[in-house]
Short mmCIF file of C-alpha atoms in Angstrom, two decimals:
data_model
loop_
_atom_site.label_atom_id
_atom_site.label_comp_id
_atom_site.label_asym_id
_atom_site.label_seq_id
_atom_site.Cartn_x
_atom_site.Cartn_y
_atom_site.Cartn_z
CA ARG A 1 7.76 -9.39 -15.52
CA LYS A 2 6.32 -7.36 -12.66
CA GLU A 3 2.74 -7.96 -11.59
CA VAL A 4 1.90 -4.28 -11.89
CA GLU A 5 3.76 -1.64 -13.88
CA GLN A 6 3.43 2.09 -13.83
CA ASP A 7 5.28 5.01 -15.35
CA PRO A 8 7.13 6.54 -12.38
CA GLY A 9 6.87 10.05 -13.79
CA PRO A 10 7.13 12.67 -12.49
CA PHE A 11 4.26 14.34 -14.24
CA ASN A 12 4.64 18.09 -13.86
CA VAL A 13 1.43 19.90 -14.72
CA PRO A 14 -0.01 23.37 -14.11
CA GLU A 15 -3.05 23.92 -11.94
CA GLY A 16 -6.23 23.28 -13.85
CA ALA A 17 -4.69 20.76 -16.23
CA THR A 18 -6.07 17.34 -16.98
CA VAL A 19 -3.66 14.48 -16.40
CA ALA A 20 -3.97 10.75 -17.01
CA PHE A 21 -2.04 7.81 -15.60
CA ASN A 22 -2.01 4.28 -16.90
CA CYS A 23 -1.09 1.06 -15.21
CA THR A 24 -0.73 -2.42 -16.68
CA TYR A 25 -1.06 -5.74 -14.91
CA SER A 26 0.22 -9.14 -15.91
CA ASN A 27 -2.29 -11.59 -14.47
CA SER A 28 -5.45 -11.76 -16.54
CA ALA A 29 -7.25 -13.46 -13.63
CA SER A 30 -6.83 -10.46 -11.36
CA GLN A 31 -9.99 -9.77 -9.48
CA SER A 32 -10.02 -6.24 -8.13
CA PHE A 33 -8.33 -2.97 -8.92
CA PHE A 34 -7.67 0.20 -6.99
CA TRP A 35 -5.94 3.53 -7.07
CA TYR A 36 -4.23 4.66 -3.88
CA ARG A 37 -2.64 7.99 -3.14
CA GLN A 38 0.51 8.32 -1.07
CA ASP A 39 1.80 11.63 0.20
CA CYS A 40 5.47 12.02 1.05
CA ARG A 41 6.43 10.04 4.17
CA LYS A 42 2.81 9.01 4.76
CA GLU A 43 0.85 5.80 4.38
CA PRO A 44 -1.11 5.05 1.20
CA LYS A 45 -4.79 5.96 1.27
CA LEU A 46 -7.51 4.57 -0.93
CA LEU A 47 -8.48 7.01 -3.65
CA MET A 48 -10.98 4.83 -5.46
CA SER A 49 -11.81 1.32 -6.46
CA VAL A 50 -11.94 0.64 -10.19
CA TYR A 51 -15.07 -0.99 -11.52
CA SER A 52 -15.41 -2.85 -14.79
CA SER A 53 -17.85 -0.26 -16.10
CA GLY A 54 -15.61 2.63 -15.12
CA ASN A 55 -16.40 5.01 -12.33
CA GLU A 56 -16.14 8.66 -11.48
CA ASP A 57 -15.70 10.49 -8.19
CA GLY A 58 -15.71 14.23 -8.61
CA ARG A 59 -12.67 15.22 -10.65
CA PHE A 60 -11.36 11.65 -10.72
CA THR A 61 -12.31 9.01 -13.28
CA ALA A 62 -11.04 5.45 -13.23
CA GLN A 63 -11.36 2.93 -16.01
CA LEU A 64 -10.52 -0.72 -16.44
CA ASN A 65 -9.73 -2.45 -19.70
CA ARG A 66 -9.59 -6.17 -19.04
CA ALA A 67 -8.85 -7.11 -22.63
CA SER A 68 -5.69 -5.02 -22.66
CA GLN A 69 -5.04 -5.46 -18.94
CA TYR A 70 -4.68 -1.85 -18.02
CA ILE A 71 -6.21 0.59 -15.60
CA SER A 72 -6.33 4.33 -15.97
CA LEU A 73 -6.87 7.31 -13.72
CA LEU A 74 -7.89 10.68 -15.08
CA ILE A 75 -7.68 13.81 -12.95
CA ARG A 76 -9.47 16.89 -14.23
CA ASP A 77 -8.90 20.47 -13.11
CA SER A 78 -5.77 19.57 -11.14
CA LYS A 79 -5.30 21.23 -7.76
CA LEU A 80 -2.05 21.88 -5.94
CA SER A 81 -3.28 19.44 -3.31
CA ASP A 82 -3.36 16.65 -5.88
CA SER A 83 0.45 16.54 -5.79
CA ALA A 84 1.29 13.06 -4.54
CA THR A 85 2.31 9.61 -5.72
CA TYR A 86 -0.51 7.55 -7.19
CA LEU A 87 -0.29 3.81 -6.69
CA CYS A 88 -2.03 1.28 -8.87
CA VAL A 89 -3.06 -1.80 -6.88
CA VAL A 90 -4.27 -5.13 -8.19
CA TYR A 91 -5.78 -7.87 -6.05
CA ASN A 92 -5.68 -11.54 -6.89
CA PHE A 93 -5.53 -14.75 -4.94
CA ASN A 94 -5.43 -13.15 -1.52
CA LYS A 95 -2.60 -10.77 -2.37
CA PHE A 96 -2.46 -7.11 -3.21
CA TYR A 97 0.16 -6.14 -5.75
CA PHE A 98 1.41 -2.57 -5.89
CA GLY A 99 2.81 -0.63 -8.76
CA SER A 100 5.85 1.50 -8.02
CA GLY A 101 3.71 4.62 -8.19
CA THR A 102 3.44 7.64 -10.48
CA LYS A 103 4.51 10.95 -9.03
CA LEU A 104 2.39 13.98 -9.81
CA ASN A 105 3.52 17.55 -9.24
CA VAL A 106 0.87 20.21 -9.74
CA LYS A 107 2.42 23.65 -10.02
CA PRO A 108 0.83 27.08 -9.62
CA GLY B 1 -14.77 3.70 7.38
CA ALA B 2 -12.23 1.15 8.48
CA VAL B 3 -9.44 2.43 10.69
CA VAL B 4 -6.10 0.79 11.34
CA SER B 5 -3.96 2.08 14.16
CA GLN B 6 -0.21 1.53 14.12
CA HIS B 7 2.14 2.24 16.98
CA PRO B 8 4.75 3.59 17.48
CA SER B 9 4.89 6.11 14.67
CA ARG B 10 8.57 6.70 15.13
CA VAL B 11 11.27 4.80 16.94
CA ILE B 12 15.00 5.26 17.26
CA CYS B 13 17.00 2.43 18.72
CA LYS B 14 20.53 1.20 19.10
CA SER B 15 21.95 -1.52 16.93
CA GLY B 16 21.30 -4.97 18.37
CA THR B 17 18.06 -4.14 20.15
CA SER B 18 14.62 -5.44 19.22
CA VAL B 19 11.69 -3.26 18.30
CA LYS B 20 8.02 -4.20 18.36
CA ILE B 21 5.44 -2.51 16.16
CA GLU B 22 1.73 -2.97 16.79
CA CYS B 23 -1.07 -2.85 14.26
CA ARG B 24 -4.70 -2.78 15.35
CA SER B 25 -7.92 -2.77 13.40
CA LEU B 26 -10.14 -0.47 15.42
CA ASP B 27 -13.64 -1.03 14.14
CA PHE B 28 -13.51 -4.28 12.25
CA GLN B 29 -12.06 -7.74 12.52
CA ALA B 30 -9.10 -8.44 10.33
CA THR B 31 -8.35 -12.10 9.78
CA THR B 32 -5.53 -11.06 7.48
CA MET B 33 -3.03 -8.27 7.92
CA PHE B 34 -0.12 -7.39 5.71
CA TRP B 35 3.25 -5.94 6.61
CA TYR B 36 5.14 -3.76 4.16
CA ARG B 37 8.46 -2.00 4.16
CA GLN B 38 9.28 1.08 2.14
CA PHE B 39 12.72 2.58 1.65
CA PRO B 40 13.02 6.24 0.59
CA LYS B 41 11.78 6.91 -2.93
CA GLN B 42 10.99 3.24 -3.45
CA SER B 43 7.75 1.35 -3.73
CA LEU B 44 6.05 -0.62 -1.01
CA MET B 45 7.49 -4.08 -0.56
CA LEU B 46 5.32 -6.79 0.93
CA MET B 47 7.20 -8.52 3.71
CA ALA B 48 4.64 -10.98 5.01
CA THR B 49 0.99 -11.86 5.29
CA SER B 50 -0.21 -12.29 8.83
CA ASN B 51 -3.09 -14.69 9.46
CA GLU B 52 -4.94 -14.75 12.76
CA GLY B 53 -4.21 -17.89 14.70
CA SER B 54 -1.63 -19.28 12.32
CA LYS B 55 1.91 -18.67 11.17
CA ALA B 56 2.67 -15.74 8.93
CA THR B 57 3.53 -16.26 5.29
CA TYR B 58 6.77 -14.52 4.40
CA GLU B 59 7.78 -13.24 1.00
CA GLN B 60 10.92 -14.52 -0.61
CA GLY B 61 14.02 -12.93 0.82
CA VAL B 62 12.43 -11.85 4.10
CA GLU B 63 13.97 -13.55 7.13
CA LYS B 64 11.23 -14.93 9.34
CA ASP B 65 13.57 -15.22 12.32
CA LYS B 66 14.48 -11.57 12.07
CA PHE B 67 11.01 -10.21 11.46
CA LEU B 68 8.74 -11.98 13.91
CA ILE B 69 5.05 -11.63 13.26
CA ASN B 70 2.34 -12.52 15.71
CA HIS B 71 -1.37 -12.27 14.95
CA ALA B 72 -2.91 -13.39 18.20
CA SER B 73 -6.35 -11.86 17.79
CA LEU B 74 -8.67 -10.62 15.09
CA THR B 75 -7.71 -7.03 15.80
CA LEU B 76 -4.00 -7.13 16.57
CA SER B 77 -0.87 -8.09 14.68
CA THR B 78 2.65 -7.31 15.81
CA LEU B 79 5.95 -7.13 13.96
CA THR B 80 9.14 -7.47 15.98
CA VAL B 81 12.40 -6.52 14.33
CA THR B 82 14.93 -8.58 16.25
CA SER B 83 18.56 -7.52 16.68
CA ALA B 84 18.00 -4.47 14.53
CA HIS B 85 20.83 -3.13 12.41
CA PRO B 86 21.18 0.18 10.57
CA GLU B 87 20.17 -1.46 7.29
CA ASP B 88 16.80 -2.28 8.89
CA SER B 89 16.06 1.44 9.10
CA SER B 90 12.94 1.93 7.02
CA PHE B 91 9.27 2.85 7.00
CA TYR B 92 7.20 -0.14 8.10
CA ILE B 93 3.51 -0.09 7.28
CA CYS B 94 0.81 -2.53 8.22
CA SER B 95 -2.50 -2.92 6.49
CA ALA B 96 -5.66 -4.88 7.03
CA ARG B 97 -8.14 -6.13 4.54
CA GLY B 98 -11.59 -4.70 5.03
CA TYR B 99 -14.62 -4.42 2.85
CA GLY B 100 -14.92 -2.06 -0.06
CA ASP B 101 -17.85 0.17 -0.87
CA PRO B 102 -21.10 -1.50 -1.81
CA GLY B 103 -21.21 -2.67 -5.38
CA SER B 104 -17.49 -3.08 -5.73
CA GLY B 105 -17.58 -6.63 -4.46
CA ALA B 106 -14.00 -6.08 -3.52
CA ASN B 107 -11.95 -6.11 -0.39
CA VAL B 108 -9.84 -3.04 0.08
CA LEU B 109 -6.72 -2.42 2.05
CA THR B 110 -6.64 0.07 4.87
CA PHE B 111 -3.21 1.13 6.03
CA GLY B 112 -1.84 2.09 9.39
CA ALA B 113 0.01 5.39 9.55
CA GLY B 114 3.35 3.60 9.44
CA SER B 115 6.31 3.32 11.77
CA ARG B 116 9.56 4.98 10.90
CA LEU B 117 12.43 2.97 12.35
CA THR B 118 15.90 4.42 12.68
CA VAL B 119 18.64 2.11 13.93
CA LEU B 120 21.77 3.87 15.08
#
């Protein structure tokens, strides 16, 4: 079983839509959680850390469910510029584990 | 915020030559750096963990004699692809572990811009 699993998508949504991604992780002792964004042929960039209590940054909301071992990312009012691949990242025991990424296409 | 500089961004070389990629943490000390490889439309694959002053830890299936990693200082790690072959053509990305935003209690990864290697 992979450490981190994500639906690869693609998610094709119109501008203004709300879209949600989920990610599951296998190690219940995992310590930290993140969402990264990767544009085509570019390096991943940190979008947001995921806190146990859930956290929001503008149009983006991240939540963690330790009991079910999943992390979610909600994007409201999607913009064309949100089109990218979103990577779920889990940290435990000095290693960062990456999901394969979920591709989002926001269309006019 | 933390910045990681990676150089060169793009390199084209002939088969059989060696290529060195540098990764520098510009405004923080990175005792640990990570090297990843990404093939087109695939996910990041961790190649090795580079520890300052000690030998790198390689992931299963990664040849340590082919991918030489040196982490001689707290701000510099290098990856040398020795005797490169066309199948080594890929996007190589380094990252360093820095500190996350206050309250997160977490270390976050900051990535270099990546090096696109093409072996002819």
